Amino acid sequence: MIQLAQILFILSVLVILHEFGHYITAKMFKVRVEKFYLFMDAGFSLVKKKIGDTEWGIGWLPLGGYVKLSGMIDESMDTDQMNTEPQPWEFRSKPAWQRLIIMLGGIVVNILLAWFIYTTMFATVGQKYVSSEVVQKNGLAFGEIGKSVGFQDGDKIISVDGKFQPKFNWLIIDILLSENIALERNGEKINISLTDEQKGKIISTEGKNFVQARLTNISIDSITKNSLAEKAGLQKGDNIIGINGTKITYFDELGAELSKHKKDTVSLEVTRNNSIVEIKTLVGEDGKLGFIQNSMNKDDYQVINKLSIGEAMPAAVKESWQLLVYNVKQFKLILSPKTEAYKQVQSPVGIARRLPDTWDWEFIWNFTALFSIGLAFMNLLPIPGLDGGHALFTIVEMITGKTLSIKAAERVQTFGMIILLTLMALTFGKDIYQLVVDKFF
C-alpha cells in the first residue's frame, strides 16, 4: 500500500503541475479553460466542481490528466464547437506563437519542477551520489552475463566514449548506452565495444545489477533455512577467508571457487569471534551454499556535496540537463530492435513495485524530479496526441502559413490516441500480468 501511495502522490504532483503549465499560459492569452482534471474522467468523475468557466475534477482512471481548452481538438475528441465560427476566447483563434507557448507550457513546468527540487535538495541534504572512483577501488565484480560479453572481475572502467563518469549509477547507464568502453585490466588498458544484442542480453537478464563493487568482506548476513550452510554450521557474522586451502579475498572469487566443486564437499576457512574455524560443507548443484552476504554499505561509497543556494542552482540546471540527455539516449536504445529494450518499458504499476516499502521523503522528491524530466521528454516527442505532436504542427504552420483542416486534425488526433492507448494497454497489461504471476504462482 505504501508503494501505491507513493506512486499516486508522485503522479498527482507531476500531472497537476504539468497541466497547470497549460492552464496558466492559456489564461495568460485569454483562452477559456473548460476543464482541469487530475486523472481521466472516462464516463464519470470521482469529484468535480465548476468555478467560473472551468470544471475542476478528479477522474477515476489514473492515466495522467488534462486541461480542455475551448476551440481545440484534444484527447476529449469533442469537435462540436469546431463547426461554429471561431470565438475570441478559443484556442484556435489565437496566433500560432501563442498556441505554441500554451502547448509547451506543461513541458516547461516539468523542467522547472525538476530544477526547483534539485536546487532545494542540493542546498539542504546535499548533492549525493555513489562515487565511481571509490566503488572501483578494488575493481568491479560482474555477473555471468557481464562476463559473457567481455568483462572480467577486477576490471576498472577508465572511460566510456572518452569520458570518465564520477557517478556510479550513471556510469552503469553509460555502459549500456556506449560505443566504446576503456578498461584497466591487470595494469593494462583494454577497449571493448558491446553489440546491441549484448546490451539487450544484459538489460533483459541482469539489468543494472550486472556490475557491482568488488567486495573484500565475505561476511555472512543471514543463513537460508534448511540450507547446506545451515546444516554445515555456518553462522551469521562468519567471514570466509579460504576454501580447500585457497585464499579467498573477494566475494566473486568465492563463487568461482565453489562452482568448481558442485555436488562435492569442501573445507571452508572461516574467522569467527577473532578465531579461525574450519567447516566442511557440501556444495549445491548450483554452486551455492545458501547464505546471504552482507551487502555494501552505501555510506562507504557515497559522496555528499553541501552546496549553498548560489551553488545549488547551476548544479541543479546541470543535473536536469544531463537527465534530459540520458532520456534521449535511452529512447534511442529502446528504438533499437536488437536490444529488445522496449520489453523493459514499465507502466506506473511496474514502477510502483520498484519503489521502497517505507515512506522516504528524500527518495520521493528525488524520484519526482527524475520522473518529471522523463515526463517532459515523453511529451516533447512529435507524436499526435502528445504536446510535442501539437507543437510540431504549430511550428509547421508558422513556417508554411498553412493549417490542418478540421477533418485532418481529427484524423491525426485519433491516430495519435490509438497509438498512445495501445502502448499503455501493452505496458499496463504486461506489468499487471507479472504482478499476478508473482503474487499467486
Coordinates of C-alpha atoms in Angstrom, one line a residue:
M1 CA 0.0 0.0 0.0
I2 CA 2.9 2.4 0.7
Q3 CA 4.3 1.8 -2.7
L4 CA 0.9 2.5 -4.3
A5 CA 0.5 5.7 -2.1
Q6 CA 4.0 6.9 -3.3
I7 CA 3.3 6.4 -7.0
L8 CA -0.1 8.1 -6.7
F9 CA 1.4 11.0 -4.8
I10 CA 4.2 11.4 -7.4
L11 CA 1.8 11.1 -10.3
S12 CA -0.5 13.6 -8.8
V13 CA 2.2 16.2 -8.2
L14 CA 3.5 15.8 -11.8
V15 CA 0.1 15.8 -13.5
I16 CA -1.3 18.7 -11.6
L17 CA 1.8 20.9 -12.3
H18 CA 2.1 19.8 -15.9
E19 CA -1.5 20.6 -16.6
F20 CA -1.1 23.9 -14.6
G21 CA 1.6 24.8 -17.2
H22 CA -1.0 24.6 -19.9
Y23 CA -3.7 26.3 -17.7
I24 CA -1.6 29.3 -16.7
T25 CA -0.4 30.0 -20.3
A26 CA -3.9 29.6 -21.7
K27 CA -5.2 32.1 -19.1
M28 CA -2.3 34.4 -19.9
F29 CA -3.5 34.6 -23.5
K30 CA -7.2 34.7 -22.5
V31 CA -8.1 31.2 -23.7
R32 CA -11.1 29.7 -21.9
V33 CA -10.2 26.6 -19.9
E34 CA -13.4 24.3 -19.8
K35 CA -11.9 21.5 -17.7
F36 CA -8.9 20.9 -15.4
Y37 CA -8.7 17.2 -14.4
L38 CA -6.3 15.1 -12.4
F39 CA -6.5 11.6 -13.9
M40 CA -9.0 10.7 -16.6
D41 CA -12.8 11.0 -16.2
A42 CA -13.8 8.4 -18.8
G43 CA -17.6 8.1 -18.2
F44 CA -17.6 9.7 -14.7
S45 CA -15.7 11.8 -12.2
L46 CA -14.8 11.0 -8.6
V47 CA -15.0 14.7 -7.7
K48 CA -15.9 17.8 -9.7
K49 CA -16.8 21.4 -9.1
K50 CA -17.3 24.3 -11.5
I51 CA -15.6 27.5 -10.6
G52 CA -16.1 30.3 -13.2
D53 CA -15.7 28.9 -16.7
T54 CA -13.6 25.9 -15.5
E55 CA -14.8 22.5 -14.2
W56 CA -12.2 21.2 -11.7
G57 CA -12.2 17.5 -11.0
I58 CA -10.5 14.2 -10.3
G59 CA -11.1 11.3 -12.6
W60 CA -11.2 7.6 -11.7
L61 CA -8.6 6.4 -14.2
P62 CA -5.0 7.2 -13.1
L63 CA -3.6 7.7 -16.6
G64 CA -2.4 11.3 -16.4
G65 CA -4.8 14.2 -16.6
Y66 CA -5.8 17.0 -18.9
V67 CA -7.0 20.6 -19.4
K68 CA -9.7 21.1 -22.0
L69 CA -9.3 24.3 -23.9
S70 CA -12.2 25.9 -25.9
G71 CA -11.6 25.6 -29.6
M72 CA -9.0 22.8 -29.5
I73 CA -9.2 19.2 -30.7
D74 CA -7.6 17.3 -27.8
E75 CA -7.9 13.9 -26.1
S76 CA -11.6 14.5 -25.4
M77 CA -12.2 14.4 -29.1
D78 CA -15.0 17.0 -28.7
T79 CA -15.3 18.5 -32.2
D80 CA -18.8 20.1 -32.0
Q81 CA -17.6 23.5 -31.3
M82 CA -15.3 23.4 -34.3
N83 CA -18.3 23.6 -36.6
T84 CA -19.0 27.2 -35.5
E85 CA -17.2 30.5 -36.1
P86 CA -14.0 30.9 -34.0
Q87 CA -14.6 33.0 -30.9
P88 CA -12.0 35.4 -29.3
W89 CA -11.7 33.1 -26.2
E90 CA -11.0 30.0 -28.2
F91 CA -7.6 28.4 -28.7
R92 CA -7.9 28.2 -32.5
S93 CA -8.4 32.0 -32.7
K94 CA -5.0 32.8 -31.2
P95 CA -1.8 33.4 -33.1
A96 CA 0.4 30.4 -33.8
W97 CA 3.1 31.6 -31.4
Q98 CA 0.7 31.9 -28.5
R99 CA -0.7 28.4 -29.2
L100 CA 2.9 27.1 -29.3
I101 CA 3.6 28.6 -25.9
I102 CA 0.4 27.0 -24.5
M103 CA 1.4 23.6 -25.9
L104 CA 4.9 23.8 -24.4
G105 CA 3.7 25.2 -21.0
G106 CA 3.4 21.8 -19.4
I107 CA 6.8 20.7 -20.5
V108 CA 8.4 23.9 -19.3
V109 CA 6.8 23.5 -15.8
N110 CA 8.1 19.8 -15.7
I111 CA 11.7 21.0 -16.3
L112 CA 11.3 23.9 -13.8
L113 CA 9.9 21.5 -11.2
A114 CA 13.0 19.2 -11.5
W115 CA 15.3 22.2 -11.3
F116 CA 13.5 23.5 -8.2
I117 CA 13.5 20.1 -6.5
Y118 CA 17.2 19.6 -7.2
T119 CA 18.1 23.1 -6.1
T120 CA 16.2 22.6 -2.8
M121 CA 17.7 19.1 -2.2
F122 CA 21.3 20.2 -3.0
A123 CA 21.0 23.2 -0.7
T124 CA 19.5 21.1 2.2
V125 CA 20.5 17.5 2.4
G126 CA 23.3 18.0 -0.2
Q127 CA 24.2 16.7 -3.6
K128 CA 24.5 12.9 -3.1
Y129 CA 25.9 10.3 -5.4
V130 CA 27.8 7.0 -5.3
S131 CA 31.4 7.6 -6.3
S132 CA 32.7 5.6 -9.3
E133 CA 36.2 6.0 -8.1
V134 CA 35.6 4.7 -4.6
V135 CA 33.4 1.8 -5.8
Q136 CA 36.2 0.7 -8.2
K137 CA 38.9 0.8 -5.6
N138 CA 39.3 -3.0 -5.7
G139 CA 37.9 -3.2 -9.3
L140 CA 34.4 -4.4 -10.2
A141 CA 32.6 -7.7 -9.9
F142 CA 30.4 -8.8 -12.9
G143 CA 27.5 -11.3 -13.2
E144 CA 27.5 -14.2 -15.6
I145 CA 26.1 -12.1 -18.5
G146 CA 28.6 -9.3 -17.9
K147 CA 31.5 -11.8 -18.1
S148 CA 30.0 -13.4 -21.2
V149 CA 30.1 -10.1 -23.1
G150 CA 33.8 -9.4 -22.3
F151 CA 34.1 -8.1 -18.8
Q152 CA 36.2 -9.7 -16.1
D153 CA 36.1 -9.5 -12.3
G154 CA 38.7 -6.9 -11.2
D155 CA 38.2 -4.6 -14.3
K156 CA 38.1 -0.9 -13.7
I157 CA 36.2 1.4 -16.0
I158 CA 38.6 4.2 -17.2
S159 CA 36.2 5.9 -19.5
V160 CA 33.0 5.4 -21.6
D161 CA 33.1 7.0 -25.0
G162 CA 36.1 9.0 -24.0
K163 CA 34.7 10.4 -20.7
F164 CA 35.0 9.3 -17.1
Q165 CA 31.7 9.3 -15.2
P166 CA 32.2 10.2 -11.5
K167 CA 28.6 9.0 -10.5
F168 CA 28.5 5.2 -10.4
N169 CA 24.7 4.9 -11.1
W170 CA 25.1 6.9 -14.2
L171 CA 28.3 5.0 -15.2
I172 CA 26.2 1.8 -15.4
I173 CA 23.7 3.6 -17.8
D174 CA 26.7 5.0 -19.8
I175 CA 28.0 1.5 -20.3
L176 CA 24.6 0.3 -21.7
L177 CA 24.4 3.3 -24.0
S178 CA 28.1 3.2 -25.0
E179 CA 30.0 2.9 -28.3
N180 CA 33.4 2.2 -26.6
I181 CA 34.4 1.3 -23.1
A182 CA 38.0 1.7 -21.9
L183 CA 39.0 -0.7 -19.1
E184 CA 42.1 -1.2 -16.9
R185 CA 42.7 -4.9 -16.5
N186 CA 45.8 -6.2 -14.6
G187 CA 47.6 -2.9 -15.2
E188 CA 46.8 -2.8 -19.0
K189 CA 44.3 -0.7 -20.9
I190 CA 41.7 -2.6 -22.9
N191 CA 38.9 -1.4 -25.1
I192 CA 35.7 -3.3 -25.6
S193 CA 32.5 -2.5 -27.5
L194 CA 29.1 -4.0 -26.8
T195 CA 26.8 -5.0 -29.6
D196 CA 23.1 -4.2 -29.4
E197 CA 22.4 -7.9 -28.9
Q198 CA 24.9 -8.0 -25.9
K199 CA 23.3 -4.9 -24.4
G200 CA 19.9 -6.5 -24.8
K201 CA 21.1 -9.6 -23.0
I202 CA 22.4 -7.5 -20.1
I203 CA 19.2 -5.4 -19.9
S204 CA 16.8 -8.4 -20.0
T205 CA 18.7 -10.7 -17.7
E206 CA 20.7 -8.7 -15.1
G207 CA 19.9 -5.0 -15.7
K208 CA 21.9 -2.6 -13.6
N209 CA 22.9 -5.4 -11.3
F210 CA 25.3 -6.8 -13.9
V211 CA 28.1 -4.9 -12.3
Q212 CA 28.9 -4.1 -8.6
A213 CA 31.7 -3.1 -6.3
R214 CA 34.2 -5.9 -5.7
L215 CA 33.7 -6.6 -2.0
T216 CA 36.5 -7.9 0.1
N217 CA 34.5 -8.6 3.2
I218 CA 32.8 -12.0 2.7
S219 CA 30.7 -11.8 5.9
I220 CA 27.5 -13.7 6.2
D221 CA 24.4 -11.6 6.9
S222 CA 21.9 -14.4 7.1
I223 CA 21.5 -18.2 6.6
T224 CA 18.8 -19.6 4.4
K225 CA 16.6 -22.1 6.4
N226 CA 17.4 -25.8 5.8
S227 CA 20.2 -24.8 3.5
L228 CA 23.6 -26.5 3.2
A229 CA 25.2 -23.6 5.0
E230 CA 22.8 -24.1 8.0
K231 CA 23.5 -27.9 8.1
A232 CA 27.3 -27.3 8.0
G233 CA 27.1 -24.9 11.0
L234 CA 27.9 -21.6 9.3
Q235 CA 26.7 -18.6 11.4
K236 CA 25.7 -15.0 10.9
G237 CA 28.8 -12.9 11.1
D238 CA 31.2 -15.6 9.9
N239 CA 33.8 -14.3 7.4
I240 CA 35.0 -16.8 4.8
I241 CA 38.7 -16.4 4.1
G242 CA 39.6 -19.6 2.3
I243 CA 38.3 -22.8 0.6
N244 CA 40.3 -26.0 0.3
G245 CA 43.5 -24.1 1.2
T246 CA 43.0 -21.5 -1.4
K247 CA 42.9 -17.9 0.0
I248 CA 39.7 -16.0 -0.8
T249 CA 40.0 -12.2 -0.9
Y250 CA 36.9 -11.2 -2.9
F251 CA 33.4 -12.4 -2.8
D252 CA 33.4 -13.2 -6.6
E253 CA 36.4 -15.5 -6.0
L254 CA 34.3 -17.5 -3.5
G255 CA 31.6 -18.0 -6.2
A256 CA 34.1 -19.0 -8.8
E257 CA 35.8 -21.5 -6.5
L258 CA 32.6 -23.0 -5.2
S259 CA 31.4 -23.5 -8.8
K260 CA 34.4 -25.8 -9.3
H261 CA 33.1 -28.2 -6.6
K262 CA 29.4 -28.6 -7.4
K263 CA 27.9 -31.6 -5.5
D264 CA 31.2 -32.1 -3.7
T265 CA 32.4 -31.5 -0.2
V266 CA 34.8 -28.6 0.5
S267 CA 36.6 -27.2 3.6
L268 CA 35.9 -23.6 4.4
E269 CA 38.3 -21.5 6.4
V270 CA 36.2 -19.1 8.5
T271 CA 37.0 -16.3 11.0
R272 CA 34.6 -16.3 13.9
N273 CA 35.0 -14.2 17.1
N274 CA 38.6 -13.5 16.3
S275 CA 39.3 -17.2 15.8
I276 CA 39.8 -19.3 12.7
V277 CA 37.4 -22.2 12.3
E278 CA 37.4 -25.0 9.7
I279 CA 34.0 -26.1 8.4
K280 CA 33.3 -28.9 6.0
T281 CA 30.2 -28.5 3.8
L282 CA 28.5 -29.9 0.7
V283 CA 28.2 -27.5 -2.3
G284 CA 24.9 -27.5 -4.1
E285 CA 24.5 -28.4 -7.7
D286 CA 24.1 -24.6 -8.4
G287 CA 27.5 -23.9 -6.8
K288 CA 25.9 -22.2 -3.8
L289 CA 25.7 -22.9 0.0
G290 CA 22.6 -21.0 0.9
F291 CA 23.6 -17.8 2.7
I292 CA 23.3 -14.1 2.0
Q293 CA 26.4 -11.9 2.2
N294 CA 26.5 -8.5 3.9
S295 CA 25.8 -6.0 1.1
M296 CA 27.9 -3.0 0.5
N297 CA 27.2 0.0 2.8
K298 CA 26.2 2.9 0.6
D299 CA 27.7 5.3 3.1
D300 CA 31.1 3.9 2.4
Y301 CA 30.8 4.9 -1.3
Q302 CA 28.6 7.9 -1.1
V303 CA 29.8 11.5 -1.8
I304 CA 27.8 14.3 -0.2
N305 CA 28.5 17.8 -1.5
K306 CA 26.9 20.5 0.7
L307 CA 26.0 23.4 -1.6
S308 CA 24.9 26.9 -1.0
I309 CA 21.8 28.2 -2.8
G310 CA 24.1 30.0 -5.3
E311 CA 26.0 26.8 -6.0
A312 CA 22.9 24.6 -5.9
M313 CA 21.0 26.5 -8.7
P314 CA 23.5 25.9 -11.5
A315 CA 24.2 22.4 -10.3
A316 CA 20.5 21.7 -10.5
V317 CA 20.4 23.0 -14.0
K318 CA 23.3 20.8 -15.0
E319 CA 21.6 17.8 -13.3
S320 CA 18.3 18.4 -15.1
W321 CA 20.0 18.8 -18.5
Q322 CA 22.0 15.6 -18.0
L323 CA 18.9 13.7 -17.2
L324 CA 17.2 15.0 -20.3
V325 CA 20.2 13.9 -22.4
Y326 CA 20.0 10.4 -20.8
N327 CA 16.3 10.2 -21.7
V328 CA 17.2 10.9 -25.3
K329 CA 20.0 8.2 -25.3
Q330 CA 17.7 5.6 -23.5
F331 CA 15.0 6.3 -26.1
K332 CA 17.5 5.5 -28.9
L333 CA 18.3 2.3 -27.1
I334 CA 14.6 1.4 -26.8
L335 CA 14.1 2.1 -30.5
S336 CA 16.9 -0.4 -31.4
P337 CA 15.0 -3.7 -32.1
K338 CA 18.2 -5.8 -31.4
T339 CA 18.4 -4.7 -27.8
E340 CA 14.8 -5.6 -27.1
A341 CA 14.9 -2.8 -24.5
Y342 CA 11.3 -1.9 -25.4
K343 CA 10.3 -5.0 -23.4
Q344 CA 11.6 -3.4 -20.3
V345 CA 9.4 -0.3 -20.6
Q346 CA 7.2 -0.1 -17.5
S347 CA 3.8 1.4 -16.6
P348 CA 3.2 3.1 -13.2
V349 CA 2.2 -0.3 -11.9
G350 CA 5.7 -1.7 -12.7
I351 CA 7.4 1.5 -11.4
A352 CA 5.4 1.3 -8.1
R353 CA 6.7 -2.2 -7.5
R354 CA 10.2 -0.9 -7.6
L355 CA 9.6 1.8 -5.0
P356 CA 10.7 1.3 -1.4
D357 CA 8.1 -0.1 1.0
T358 CA 8.8 2.7 3.5
W359 CA 7.9 6.4 3.1
D360 CA 11.2 8.3 2.5
W361 CA 10.7 12.0 1.5
E362 CA 14.2 12.4 0.3
F363 CA 13.8 9.4 -2.1
I364 CA 10.3 10.6 -3.2
W365 CA 11.4 14.1 -4.1
N366 CA 14.5 12.8 -6.0
F367 CA 12.3 10.3 -7.8
T368 CA 9.7 13.0 -8.6
A369 CA 12.4 15.2 -10.2
L370 CA 13.7 12.3 -12.2
F371 CA 10.2 11.3 -13.3
S372 CA 9.4 15.0 -14.1
I373 CA 12.3 15.2 -16.6
G374 CA 11.1 11.9 -18.1
L375 CA 7.6 13.2 -18.5
A376 CA 8.9 16.4 -20.1
F377 CA 10.9 14.3 -22.6
M378 CA 8.0 12.0 -23.4
N379 CA 5.7 15.0 -24.1
L380 CA 8.3 16.5 -26.4
L381 CA 8.1 13.5 -28.8
P382 CA 6.3 14.6 -32.0
I383 CA 3.5 12.0 -31.6
P384 CA 0.0 13.2 -32.3
G385 CA -1.9 13.4 -29.1
L386 CA 1.2 14.5 -27.1
D387 CA 2.2 18.1 -26.6
G388 CA 5.1 17.5 -29.0
G389 CA 2.7 16.5 -31.7
H390 CA 0.6 19.6 -31.3
A391 CA 3.8 21.8 -31.1
L392 CA 5.1 20.2 -34.3
F393 CA 2.0 21.0 -36.4
T394 CA 2.0 24.6 -35.0
I395 CA 5.7 25.1 -35.9
V396 CA 4.9 23.8 -39.4
E397 CA 2.0 26.2 -39.6
M398 CA 4.3 29.1 -38.5
I399 CA 6.8 28.2 -41.3
T400 CA 4.4 27.4 -44.1
G401 CA 1.5 29.6 -43.2
K402 CA -0.9 26.7 -43.7
T403 CA -3.1 25.0 -41.1
L404 CA -4.6 21.5 -41.0
S405 CA -8.2 21.2 -41.8
I406 CA -10.6 20.2 -39.0
K407 CA -11.1 16.7 -40.5
A408 CA -7.3 16.2 -40.9
A409 CA -6.7 17.4 -37.4
E410 CA -9.4 14.9 -36.1
R411 CA -7.8 12.0 -38.0
V412 CA -4.3 12.9 -36.8
Q413 CA -5.5 13.2 -33.2
T414 CA -7.4 9.9 -33.4
F415 CA -4.4 8.1 -34.9
G416 CA -2.2 9.5 -32.1
M417 CA -4.7 8.5 -29.4
I418 CA -4.8 4.9 -30.8
I419 CA -1.0 4.7 -30.6
L420 CA -0.9 6.0 -27.1
L421 CA -3.7 3.8 -25.8
T422 CA -2.2 0.8 -27.4
L423 CA 1.2 1.4 -25.8
M424 CA -0.5 2.0 -22.4
A425 CA -2.6 -1.2 -22.8
L426 CA 0.6 -3.2 -23.6
T427 CA 2.7 -1.8 -20.8
F428 CA -0.1 -1.9 -18.1
G429 CA -1.1 -5.4 -19.3
K430 CA 2.5 -6.7 -19.0
D431 CA 3.0 -5.3 -15.6
I432 CA -0.3 -6.4 -14.2
Y433 CA 0.2 -9.9 -15.6
Q434 CA 3.7 -10.0 -13.9
L435 CA 2.1 -8.7 -10.6
V436 CA -0.5 -11.5 -10.7
V437 CA 2.2 -14.2 -11.5
D438 CA 4.5 -13.1 -8.8
K439 CA 1.7 -12.9 -6.2
F440 CA -0.2 -16.1 -6.9
F441 CA 2.2 -18.5 -8.7

